Amino acid sequence: MATLKYNTEELTKLLKNFHTLTGMMFSLYDNEYNPVAHYPSEDNRFCRKIYSSARGRAQCRCSDLSSFEASRKSGECVIYTCHAGLIEATAPIITDGTVIGYLMLGQVSNASSRTELKKQVQKSLLQTGLSDMDCEDTLAEIPLLSDSQIQAAARIMESSISYILYKNLISVQRKNFEKTLNDYILAHLSGDLTVDTLCSDLNISRRKLYEYTDQFLHCSVARHIKSLRIAQAEKLLRETVLPVSVISEQCGFTDYNYFCRIFKKETGMSARTFRREHQE
């Protein structure tokens, strides 16, 4: 239904500004959990060391995916401790009720000292089966922040989402709107095609459905559905020998007399005349 366009240059500037202010890593992921932008361009040495192990790499990905899912379900920023003992936070980027990406900050610790950080990391690595990794010399790059500083950074990150959407640094392109809408309507032509049903099944708000229908189709939702129903009726009249009453039902007209009136109004002739003149 939607494709996303990223202003990566401006997004990277925003991530860099956040890193300059907090010393934290700042990353942007799309709605399928793929990285889009990242600052700094490389993780700290500790995380790179963990990631160099196949087991560590798998656990990093699992930790990330869990945070994406948790923030998606809650619709809010989630602060958590990763498998390696570092604190991170993930917030969903939501527009029109749909998650279109995620912001993540982290690779920090709330340990009171470097000694305490070492103990926390060693405990986490032991629990995750990575105790054989010697990472002590890589811990110096991990920022030590208080809980209140971490929470403040998370709130700033959430505010950044409003800035990203306001500046259209991520824009939603509705290139396939007409095809997606038409495919759905034609697949459910005989059913009750209400606006609420369309919005629910196509994961789009009422406002956006009206907006895109007007923008791309230049008519109302009801008018477009009626046009597709009449077009399908014409197709069945040309290509089948089904009774007109059956065609009426298959195209979503529960009242046969109403179908006859609407068909004649739209095509200028009755259904039977149309069939006689157009059927091979």
PDB file of C-alpha atoms in Angstrom:
ATOM      1  CA  MET A   1       0.000   0.000   0.000  1.00  0.00           C
ATOM      2  CA  ALA A   2       2.827   2.387   0.825  1.00  0.00           C
ATOM      3  CA  THR A   3       6.470   2.909   0.043  1.00  0.00           C
ATOM      4  CA  LEU A   4       8.773   5.039   2.148  1.00  0.00           C
ATOM      5  CA  LYS A   5      11.185   7.715   0.968  1.00  0.00           C
ATOM      6  CA  TYR A   6      14.031   8.786   3.241  1.00  0.00           C
ATOM      7  CA  ASN A   7      15.963  12.061   3.298  1.00  0.00           C
ATOM      8  CA  THR A   8      19.073  10.242   4.486  1.00  0.00           C
ATOM      9  CA  GLU A   9      21.286  13.335   4.423  1.00  0.00           C
ATOM     10  CA  GLU A  10      19.080  15.279   6.826  1.00  0.00           C
ATOM     11  CA  LEU A  11      18.347  12.190   8.907  1.00  0.00           C
ATOM     12  CA  THR A  12      22.073  11.569   9.394  1.00  0.00           C
ATOM     13  CA  LYS A  13      22.525  15.186  10.483  1.00  0.00           C
ATOM     14  CA  LEU A  14      19.814  14.703  13.090  1.00  0.00           C
ATOM     15  CA  LEU A  15      21.423  11.495  14.370  1.00  0.00           C
ATOM     16  CA  LYS A  16      24.787  13.241  14.556  1.00  0.00           C
ATOM     17  CA  ASN A  17      23.316  16.140  16.553  1.00  0.00           C
ATOM     18  CA  PHE A  18      21.752  13.694  18.984  1.00  0.00           C
ATOM     19  CA  HIS A  19      25.068  11.872  19.417  1.00  0.00           C
ATOM     20  CA  THR A  20      26.896  15.157  19.974  1.00  0.00           C
ATOM     21  CA  LEU A  21      24.430  16.075  22.711  1.00  0.00           C
ATOM     22  CA  THR A  22      24.250  12.736  24.527  1.00  0.00           C
ATOM     23  CA  GLY A  23      27.254  10.663  23.466  1.00  0.00           C
ATOM     24  CA  MET A  24      24.834   7.879  22.579  1.00  0.00           C
ATOM     25  CA  MET A  25      24.482   5.827  19.436  1.00  0.00           C
ATOM     26  CA  PHE A  26      21.398   6.802  17.438  1.00  0.00           C
ATOM     27  CA  SER A  27      19.897   4.616  14.680  1.00  0.00           C
ATOM     28  CA  LEU A  28      16.909   4.620  12.336  1.00  0.00           C
ATOM     29  CA  TYR A  29      15.255   1.421  11.082  1.00  0.00           C
ATOM     30  CA  ASP A  30      12.450   0.953   8.587  1.00  0.00           C
ATOM     31  CA  ASN A  31       9.172  -0.831   9.370  1.00  0.00           C
ATOM     32  CA  GLU A  32      10.721  -4.169   8.387  1.00  0.00           C
ATOM     33  CA  TYR A  33      13.573  -3.694  10.880  1.00  0.00           C
ATOM     34  CA  ASN A  34      16.236  -2.880   8.277  1.00  0.00           C
ATOM     35  CA  PRO A  35      18.818  -0.192   9.157  1.00  0.00           C
ATOM     36  CA  VAL A  36      18.395   3.088   7.273  1.00  0.00           C
ATOM     37  CA  ALA A  37      20.752   5.502   9.056  1.00  0.00           C
ATOM     38  CA  HIS A  38      23.205   5.153  11.908  1.00  0.00           C
ATOM     39  CA  TYR A  39      25.462   7.540  13.841  1.00  0.00           C
ATOM     40  CA  PRO A  40      28.261   6.986  14.602  1.00  0.00           C
ATOM     41  CA  SER A  41      28.728   4.951  11.456  1.00  0.00           C
ATOM     42  CA  GLU A  42      30.234   2.140  13.551  1.00  0.00           C
ATOM     43  CA  ASP A  43      29.227   0.733  16.916  1.00  0.00           C
ATOM     44  CA  ASN A  44      31.666   1.063  19.794  1.00  0.00           C
ATOM     45  CA  ARG A  45      34.470  -1.479  20.132  1.00  0.00           C
ATOM     46  CA  PHE A  46      32.620  -3.500  22.754  1.00  0.00           C
ATOM     47  CA  CYS A  47      29.585  -4.062  20.513  1.00  0.00           C
ATOM     48  CA  ARG A  48      31.793  -4.791  17.507  1.00  0.00           C
ATOM     49  CA  LYS A  49      33.582  -7.417  19.599  1.00  0.00           C
ATOM     50  CA  ILE A  50      30.289  -9.066  20.548  1.00  0.00           C
ATOM     51  CA  TYR A  51      29.074  -8.853  16.960  1.00  0.00           C
ATOM     52  CA  SER A  52      32.197 -10.609  15.677  1.00  0.00           C
ATOM     53  CA  SER A  53      30.882 -13.829  17.224  1.00  0.00           C
ATOM     54  CA  ALA A  54      28.112 -15.697  15.402  1.00  0.00           C
ATOM     55  CA  ARG A  55      26.375 -16.338  18.740  1.00  0.00           C
ATOM     56  CA  GLY A  56      26.787 -12.708  19.776  1.00  0.00           C
ATOM     57  CA  ARG A  57      25.548 -11.450  16.411  1.00  0.00           C
ATOM     58  CA  ALA A  58      22.429 -13.626  16.648  1.00  0.00           C
ATOM     59  CA  GLN A  59      21.719 -12.430  20.183  1.00  0.00           C
ATOM     60  CA  CYS A  60      22.180  -8.784  19.158  1.00  0.00           C
ATOM     61  CA  ARG A  61      19.616  -9.243  16.396  1.00  0.00           C
ATOM     62  CA  CYS A  62      17.221 -11.058  18.722  1.00  0.00           C
ATOM     63  CA  SER A  63      17.511  -8.264  21.279  1.00  0.00           C
ATOM     64  CA  ASP A  64      16.829  -5.631  18.604  1.00  0.00           C
ATOM     65  CA  LEU A  65      13.814  -7.498  17.222  1.00  0.00           C
ATOM     66  CA  SER A  66      12.350  -7.908  20.696  1.00  0.00           C
ATOM     67  CA  SER A  67      12.618  -4.174  21.293  1.00  0.00           C
ATOM     68  CA  PHE A  68      11.002  -3.355  17.928  1.00  0.00           C
ATOM     69  CA  GLU A  69       8.109  -5.676  18.678  1.00  0.00           C
ATOM     70  CA  ALA A  70       7.643  -4.349  22.208  1.00  0.00           C
ATOM     71  CA  SER A  71       7.588  -0.713  21.055  1.00  0.00           C
ATOM     72  CA  ARG A  72       5.248  -1.559  18.176  1.00  0.00           C
ATOM     73  CA  LYS A  73       2.756  -3.262  20.480  1.00  0.00           C
ATOM     74  CA  SER A  74       2.850  -0.518  23.100  1.00  0.00           C
ATOM     75  CA  GLY A  75       3.095   2.363  20.637  1.00  0.00           C
ATOM     76  CA  GLU A  76       5.596   3.958  22.995  1.00  0.00           C
ATOM     77  CA  CYS A  77       9.316   4.198  23.694  1.00  0.00           C
ATOM     78  CA  VAL A  78      10.736   1.123  25.429  1.00  0.00           C
ATOM     79  CA  ILE A  79      13.884   1.310  27.571  1.00  0.00           C
ATOM     80  CA  TYR A  80      15.553  -2.051  28.157  1.00  0.00           C
ATOM     81  CA  THR A  81      18.816  -3.853  28.917  1.00  0.00           C
ATOM     82  CA  CYS A  82      20.247  -5.759  25.964  1.00  0.00           C
ATOM     83  CA  HIS A  83      21.694  -9.270  26.145  1.00  0.00           C
ATOM     84  CA  ALA A  84      25.195  -7.859  26.679  1.00  0.00           C
ATOM     85  CA  GLY A  85      24.201  -5.743  29.692  1.00  0.00           C
ATOM     86  CA  LEU A  86      23.968  -2.315  28.018  1.00  0.00           C
ATOM     87  CA  ILE A  87      20.937  -0.028  28.151  1.00  0.00           C
ATOM     88  CA  GLU A  88      19.128   0.886  24.943  1.00  0.00           C
ATOM     89  CA  ALA A  89      15.767   2.364  23.981  1.00  0.00           C
ATOM     90  CA  THR A  90      13.507   1.948  20.951  1.00  0.00           C
ATOM     91  CA  ALA A  91      10.603   4.171  19.874  1.00  0.00           C
ATOM     92  CA  PRO A  92       8.155   3.545  17.007  1.00  0.00           C
ATOM     93  CA  ILE A  93       7.646   6.144  14.280  1.00  0.00           C
ATOM     94  CA  ILE A  94       3.877   6.241  13.772  1.00  0.00           C
ATOM     95  CA  THR A  95       1.826   8.133  11.204  1.00  0.00           C
ATOM     96  CA  ASP A  96      -1.910   7.692  10.628  1.00  0.00           C
ATOM     97  CA  GLY A  97      -1.903   4.813  13.079  1.00  0.00           C
ATOM     98  CA  THR A  98       0.727   2.864  11.133  1.00  0.00           C
ATOM     99  CA  VAL A  99       4.294   2.123  12.268  1.00  0.00           C
ATOM    100  CA  ILE A 100       6.637   3.204   9.464  1.00  0.00           C
ATOM    101  CA  GLY A 101       9.955   2.846  11.295  1.00  0.00           C
ATOM    102  CA  TYR A 102      11.855   2.887  14.566  1.00  0.00           C
ATOM    103  CA  LEU A 103      14.426   5.079  16.318  1.00  0.00           C
ATOM    104  CA  MET A 104      16.916   3.408  18.616  1.00  0.00           C
ATOM    105  CA  LEU A 105      19.437   4.866  21.050  1.00  0.00           C
ATOM    106  CA  GLY A 106      21.825   3.150  23.320  1.00  0.00           C
ATOM    107  CA  GLN A 107      25.018   1.315  24.043  1.00  0.00           C
ATOM    108  CA  VAL A 108      25.228   3.067  27.405  1.00  0.00           C
ATOM    109  CA  SER A 109      25.213   1.941  31.021  1.00  0.00           C
ATOM    110  CA  ASN A 110      23.809   3.218  34.318  1.00  0.00           C
ATOM    111  CA  ALA A 111      26.675   1.592  36.246  1.00  0.00           C
ATOM    112  CA  SER A 112      28.130   3.731  39.014  1.00  0.00           C
ATOM    113  CA  SER A 113      31.718   3.084  37.909  1.00  0.00           C
ATOM    114  CA  ARG A 114      33.846   1.280  35.344  1.00  0.00           C
ATOM    115  CA  THR A 115      34.359  -1.510  37.850  1.00  0.00           C
ATOM    116  CA  GLU A 116      30.618  -1.910  38.264  1.00  0.00           C
ATOM    117  CA  LEU A 117      30.171  -1.806  34.482  1.00  0.00           C
ATOM    118  CA  LYS A 118      32.666  -4.637  34.108  1.00  0.00           C
ATOM    119  CA  LYS A 119      30.743  -6.731  36.650  1.00  0.00           C
ATOM    120  CA  GLN A 120      27.394  -6.089  34.916  1.00  0.00           C
ATOM    121  CA  VAL A 121      28.764  -6.989  31.503  1.00  0.00           C
ATOM    122  CA  GLN A 122      30.506 -10.134  32.751  1.00  0.00           C
ATOM    123  CA  LYS A 123      27.261 -11.277  34.405  1.00  0.00           C
ATOM    124  CA  SER A 124      25.264 -10.700  31.209  1.00  0.00           C
ATOM    125  CA  LEU A 125      27.821 -12.454  29.019  1.00  0.00           C
ATOM    126  CA  LEU A 126      27.850 -15.411  31.395  1.00  0.00           C
ATOM    127  CA  GLN A 127      24.056 -15.705  31.218  1.00  0.00           C
ATOM    128  CA  THR A 128      24.040 -15.548  27.406  1.00  0.00           C
ATOM    129  CA  GLY A 129      26.861 -18.033  26.835  1.00  0.00           C
ATOM    130  CA  LEU A 130      29.436 -15.441  25.777  1.00  0.00           C
ATOM    131  CA  SER A 131      31.594 -15.575  28.899  1.00  0.00           C
ATOM    132  CA  ASP A 132      34.579 -16.739  26.854  1.00  0.00           C
ATOM    133  CA  MET A 133      34.820 -13.342  25.149  1.00  0.00           C
ATOM    134  CA  ASP A 134      37.455 -10.997  26.577  1.00  0.00           C
ATOM    135  CA  CYS A 135      35.877  -7.562  26.211  1.00  0.00           C
ATOM    136  CA  GLU A 136      37.419  -5.753  29.167  1.00  0.00           C
ATOM    137  CA  ASP A 137      39.674  -3.564  27.024  1.00  0.00           C
ATOM    138  CA  THR A 138      36.692  -2.371  24.942  1.00  0.00           C
ATOM    139  CA  LEU A 139      34.516  -1.045  27.781  1.00  0.00           C
ATOM    140  CA  ALA A 140      36.179   2.370  28.014  1.00  0.00           C
ATOM    141  CA  GLU A 141      33.997   3.726  25.182  1.00  0.00           C
ATOM    142  CA  ILE A 142      30.710   2.926  26.933  1.00  0.00           C
ATOM    143  CA  PRO A 143      29.105   6.142  28.298  1.00  0.00           C
ATOM    144  CA  LEU A 144      28.105   5.973  31.965  1.00  0.00           C
ATOM    145  CA  LEU A 145      24.856   7.891  32.525  1.00  0.00           C
ATOM    146  CA  SER A 146      22.333   8.147  35.321  1.00  0.00           C
ATOM    147  CA  ASP A 147      18.834   6.711  34.932  1.00  0.00           C
ATOM    148  CA  SER A 148      17.409  10.230  34.716  1.00  0.00           C
ATOM    149  CA  GLN A 149      19.840  11.108  31.905  1.00  0.00           C
ATOM    150  CA  ILE A 150      18.875   7.980  29.973  1.00  0.00           C
ATOM    151  CA  GLN A 151      15.175   8.711  30.413  1.00  0.00           C
ATOM    152  CA  ALA A 152      15.695  12.309  29.302  1.00  0.00           C
ATOM    153  CA  ALA A 153      17.519  11.114  26.191  1.00  0.00           C
ATOM    154  CA  ALA A 154      14.625   8.747  25.426  1.00  0.00           C
ATOM    155  CA  ARG A 155      12.145  11.610  25.703  1.00  0.00           C
ATOM    156  CA  ILE A 156      14.276  13.731  23.353  1.00  0.00           C
ATOM    157  CA  MET A 157      14.347  10.820  20.929  1.00  0.00           C
ATOM    158  CA  GLU A 158      10.541  10.657  21.016  1.00  0.00           C
ATOM    159  CA  SER A 159      10.407  14.388  20.284  1.00  0.00           C
ATOM    160  CA  SER A 160      12.717  13.804  17.326  1.00  0.00           C
ATOM    161  CA  ILE A 161      10.014  11.634  15.763  1.00  0.00           C
ATOM    162  CA  SER A 162       7.677  14.639  15.600  1.00  0.00           C
ATOM    163  CA  TYR A 163      10.464  16.630  13.950  1.00  0.00           C
ATOM    164  CA  ILE A 164      11.135  13.853  11.424  1.00  0.00           C
ATOM    165  CA  LEU A 165       7.480  13.684  10.415  1.00  0.00           C
ATOM    166  CA  TYR A 166       7.001  17.465  10.394  1.00  0.00           C
ATOM    167  CA  LYS A 167      10.026  17.960   8.135  1.00  0.00           C
ATOM    168  CA  ASN A 168       9.024  14.997   5.927  1.00  0.00           C
ATOM    169  CA  LEU A 169      12.411  13.364   6.465  1.00  0.00           C
ATOM    170  CA  ILE A 170      10.433  10.158   6.027  1.00  0.00           C
ATOM    171  CA  SER A 171       7.603  10.501   3.529  1.00  0.00           C
ATOM    172  CA  VAL A 172       4.972   7.958   2.648  1.00  0.00           C
ATOM    173  CA  GLN A 173       4.561   7.462  -1.086  1.00  0.00           C
ATOM    174  CA  ARG A 174       1.155   6.016  -2.090  1.00  0.00           C
ATOM    175  CA  LYS A 175       2.198   4.931  -5.579  1.00  0.00           C
ATOM    176  CA  ASN A 176       0.311   1.640  -5.462  1.00  0.00           C
ATOM    177  CA  PHE A 177      -2.826   2.975  -3.812  1.00  0.00           C
ATOM    178  CA  GLU A 178      -5.170   2.543  -6.788  1.00  0.00           C
ATOM    179  CA  LYS A 179      -3.992  -0.998  -7.585  1.00  0.00           C
ATOM    180  CA  THR A 180      -4.187  -2.119  -3.966  1.00  0.00           C
ATOM    181  CA  LEU A 181      -7.647  -0.614  -3.512  1.00  0.00           C
ATOM    182  CA  ASN A 182      -8.987  -2.025  -6.782  1.00  0.00           C
ATOM    183  CA  ASP A 183      -7.594  -5.500  -6.104  1.00  0.00           C
ATOM    184  CA  TYR A 184      -9.289  -5.560  -2.713  1.00  0.00           C
ATOM    185  CA  ILE A 185     -12.639  -4.260  -3.986  1.00  0.00           C
ATOM    186  CA  LEU A 186     -12.743  -6.717  -6.896  1.00  0.00           C
ATOM    187  CA  ALA A 187     -11.899  -9.605  -4.575  1.00  0.00           C
ATOM    188  CA  HIS A 188     -14.811  -8.645  -2.278  1.00  0.00           C
ATOM    189  CA  LEU A 189     -17.200  -7.220  -4.857  1.00  0.00           C
ATOM    190  CA  SER A 190     -20.214  -9.251  -3.744  1.00  0.00           C
ATOM    191  CA  GLY A 191     -19.691  -8.334  -0.094  1.00  0.00           C
ATOM    192  CA  ASP A 192     -20.571  -5.331   2.023  1.00  0.00           C
ATOM    193  CA  LEU A 193     -17.798  -2.899   1.101  1.00  0.00           C
ATOM    194  CA  THR A 194     -18.129  -0.306   3.849  1.00  0.00           C
ATOM    195  CA  VAL A 195     -15.540   2.379   4.510  1.00  0.00           C
ATOM    196  CA  ASP A 196     -14.852   0.873   7.931  1.00  0.00           C
ATOM    197  CA  THR A 197     -14.119  -2.506   6.338  1.00  0.00           C
ATOM    198  CA  LEU A 198     -11.781  -0.973   3.768  1.00  0.00           C
ATOM    199  CA  CYS A 199      -9.914   1.002   6.428  1.00  0.00           C
ATOM    200  CA  SER A 200      -9.549  -2.016   8.697  1.00  0.00           C
ATOM    201  CA  ASP A 201      -8.433  -4.491   6.050  1.00  0.00           C
ATOM    202  CA  LEU A 202      -6.165  -2.053   4.190  1.00  0.00           C
ATOM    203  CA  ASN A 203      -4.715  -0.580   7.401  1.00  0.00           C
ATOM    204  CA  ILE A 204      -5.519   3.027   6.520  1.00  0.00           C
ATOM    205  CA  SER A 205      -7.396   5.768   8.361  1.00  0.00           C
ATOM    206  CA  ARG A 206     -10.731   7.092   7.101  1.00  0.00           C
ATOM    207  CA  ARG A 207      -9.186  10.514   6.534  1.00  0.00           C
ATOM    208  CA  LYS A 208      -6.373   9.096   4.418  1.00  0.00           C
ATOM    209  CA  LEU A 209      -8.712   6.830   2.462  1.00  0.00           C
ATOM    210  CA  TYR A 210     -10.880   9.823   1.531  1.00  0.00           C
ATOM    211  CA  GLU A 211      -7.821  11.951   0.819  1.00  0.00           C
ATOM    212  CA  TYR A 212      -6.109   9.421  -1.445  1.00  0.00           C
ATOM    213  CA  THR A 213      -9.320   8.468  -3.262  1.00  0.00           C
ATOM    214  CA  ASP A 214      -9.933  12.118  -4.059  1.00  0.00           C
ATOM    215  CA  GLN A 215      -6.283  12.738  -4.975  1.00  0.00           C
ATOM    216  CA  PHE A 216      -5.650   9.673  -7.135  1.00  0.00           C
ATOM    217  CA  LEU A 217      -9.112   8.648  -8.333  1.00  0.00           C
ATOM    218  CA  HIS A 218     -10.825  12.055  -8.376  1.00  0.00           C
ATOM    219  CA  CYS A 219     -14.071  10.739  -6.912  1.00  0.00           C
ATOM    220  CA  SER A 220     -15.612   9.531  -3.665  1.00  0.00           C
ATOM    221  CA  VAL A 221     -15.042   6.053  -2.254  1.00  0.00           C
ATOM    222  CA  ALA A 222     -18.684   5.096  -2.858  1.00  0.00           C
ATOM    223  CA  ARG A 223     -18.549   6.333  -6.444  1.00  0.00           C
ATOM    224  CA  HIS A 224     -15.386   4.340  -7.161  1.00  0.00           C
ATOM    225  CA  ILE A 225     -16.890   1.140  -5.750  1.00  0.00           C
ATOM    226  CA  LYS A 226     -20.020   1.637  -7.847  1.00  0.00           C
ATOM    227  CA  SER A 227     -17.914   2.195 -10.986  1.00  0.00           C
ATOM    228  CA  LEU A 228     -15.991  -1.041 -10.394  1.00  0.00           C
ATOM    229  CA  ARG A 229     -19.234  -2.930  -9.822  1.00  0.00           C
ATOM    230  CA  ILE A 230     -20.748  -1.639 -13.069  1.00  0.00           C
ATOM    231  CA  ALA A 231     -17.508  -2.412 -14.955  1.00  0.00           C
ATOM    232  CA  GLN A 232     -17.522  -5.978 -13.609  1.00  0.00           C
ATOM    233  CA  ALA A 233     -21.199  -6.346 -14.573  1.00  0.00           C
ATOM    234  CA  GLU A 234     -20.346  -5.245 -18.112  1.00  0.00           C
ATOM    235  CA  LYS A 235     -17.544  -7.806 -18.227  1.00  0.00           C
ATOM    236  CA  LEU A 236     -19.817 -10.634 -17.087  1.00  0.00           C
ATOM    237  CA  LEU A 237     -22.548  -9.615 -19.520  1.00  0.00           C
ATOM    238  CA  ARG A 238     -20.048  -9.737 -22.386  1.00  0.00           C
ATOM    239  CA  GLU A 239     -18.205 -12.901 -21.429  1.00  0.00           C
ATOM    240  CA  THR A 240     -20.773 -15.166 -19.707  1.00  0.00           C
ATOM    241  CA  VAL A 241     -24.338 -16.405 -20.106  1.00  0.00           C
ATOM    242  CA  LEU A 242     -25.133 -15.939 -16.438  1.00  0.00           C
ATOM    243  CA  PRO A 243     -28.632 -14.581 -15.756  1.00  0.00           C
ATOM    244  CA  VAL A 244     -28.701 -10.840 -15.177  1.00  0.00           C
ATOM    245  CA  SER A 245     -30.056 -11.410 -11.666  1.00  0.00           C
ATOM    246  CA  VAL A 246     -27.024 -13.573 -10.805  1.00  0.00           C
ATOM    247  CA  ILE A 247     -24.627 -10.998 -12.243  1.00  0.00           C
ATOM    248  CA  SER A 248     -26.353  -8.367 -10.145  1.00  0.00           C
ATOM    249  CA  GLU A 249     -25.692 -10.367  -6.962  1.00  0.00           C
ATOM    250  CA  GLN A 250     -22.098 -11.212  -7.881  1.00  0.00           C
ATOM    251  CA  CYS A 251     -21.365  -7.524  -8.401  1.00  0.00           C
ATOM    252  CA  GLY A 252     -22.711  -6.561  -4.992  1.00  0.00           C
ATOM    253  CA  PHE A 253     -26.192  -5.311  -5.901  1.00  0.00           C
ATOM    254  CA  THR A 254     -28.572  -7.021  -3.503  1.00  0.00           C
ATOM    255  CA  ASP A 255     -31.587  -5.272  -5.064  1.00  0.00           C
ATOM    256  CA  TYR A 256     -32.067  -6.461  -8.650  1.00  0.00           C
ATOM    257  CA  ASN A 257     -34.359  -3.560  -9.614  1.00  0.00           C
ATOM    258  CA  TYR A 258     -31.854  -1.065  -8.251  1.00  0.00           C
ATOM    259  CA  PHE A 259     -29.120  -2.718 -10.298  1.00  0.00           C
ATOM    260  CA  CYS A 260     -31.203  -2.407 -13.462  1.00  0.00           C
ATOM    261  CA  ARG A 261     -31.819   1.301 -12.841  1.00  0.00           C
ATOM    262  CA  ILE A 262     -28.170   2.066 -12.013  1.00  0.00           C
ATOM    263  CA  PHE A 263     -26.812   0.021 -14.926  1.00  0.00           C
ATOM    264  CA  LYS A 264     -29.027   1.854 -17.420  1.00  0.00           C
ATOM    265  CA  LYS A 265     -28.163   5.207 -15.890  1.00  0.00           C
ATOM    266  CA  GLU A 266     -24.421   4.509 -16.091  1.00  0.00           C
ATOM    267  CA  THR A 267     -24.290   2.877 -19.541  1.00  0.00           C
ATOM    268  CA  GLY A 268     -27.256   4.369 -21.313  1.00  0.00           C
ATOM    269  CA  MET A 269     -28.902   0.992 -21.947  1.00  0.00           C
ATOM    270  CA  SER A 270     -30.444  -1.887 -20.049  1.00  0.00           C
ATOM    271  CA  ALA A 271     -28.356  -4.899 -19.043  1.00  0.00           C
ATOM    272  CA  ARG A 272     -30.130  -7.128 -21.581  1.00  0.00           C
ATOM    273  CA  THR A 273     -29.605  -4.628 -24.398  1.00  0.00           C
ATOM    274  CA  PHE A 274     -25.943  -4.270 -23.408  1.00  0.00           C
ATOM    275  CA  ARG A 275     -25.496  -8.047 -23.530  1.00  0.00           C
ATOM    276  CA  ARG A 276     -27.215  -8.302 -26.908  1.00  0.00           C
ATOM    277  CA  GLU A 277     -25.016  -5.607 -28.452  1.00  0.00           C
ATOM    278  CA  HIS A 278     -21.701  -6.589 -26.861  1.00  0.00           C
ATOM    279  CA  GLN A 279     -21.716 -10.359 -26.437  1.00  0.00           C
ATOM    280  CA  GLU A 280     -19.893 -12.317 -29.109  1.00  0.00           C
TER     281      GLU A 280
END
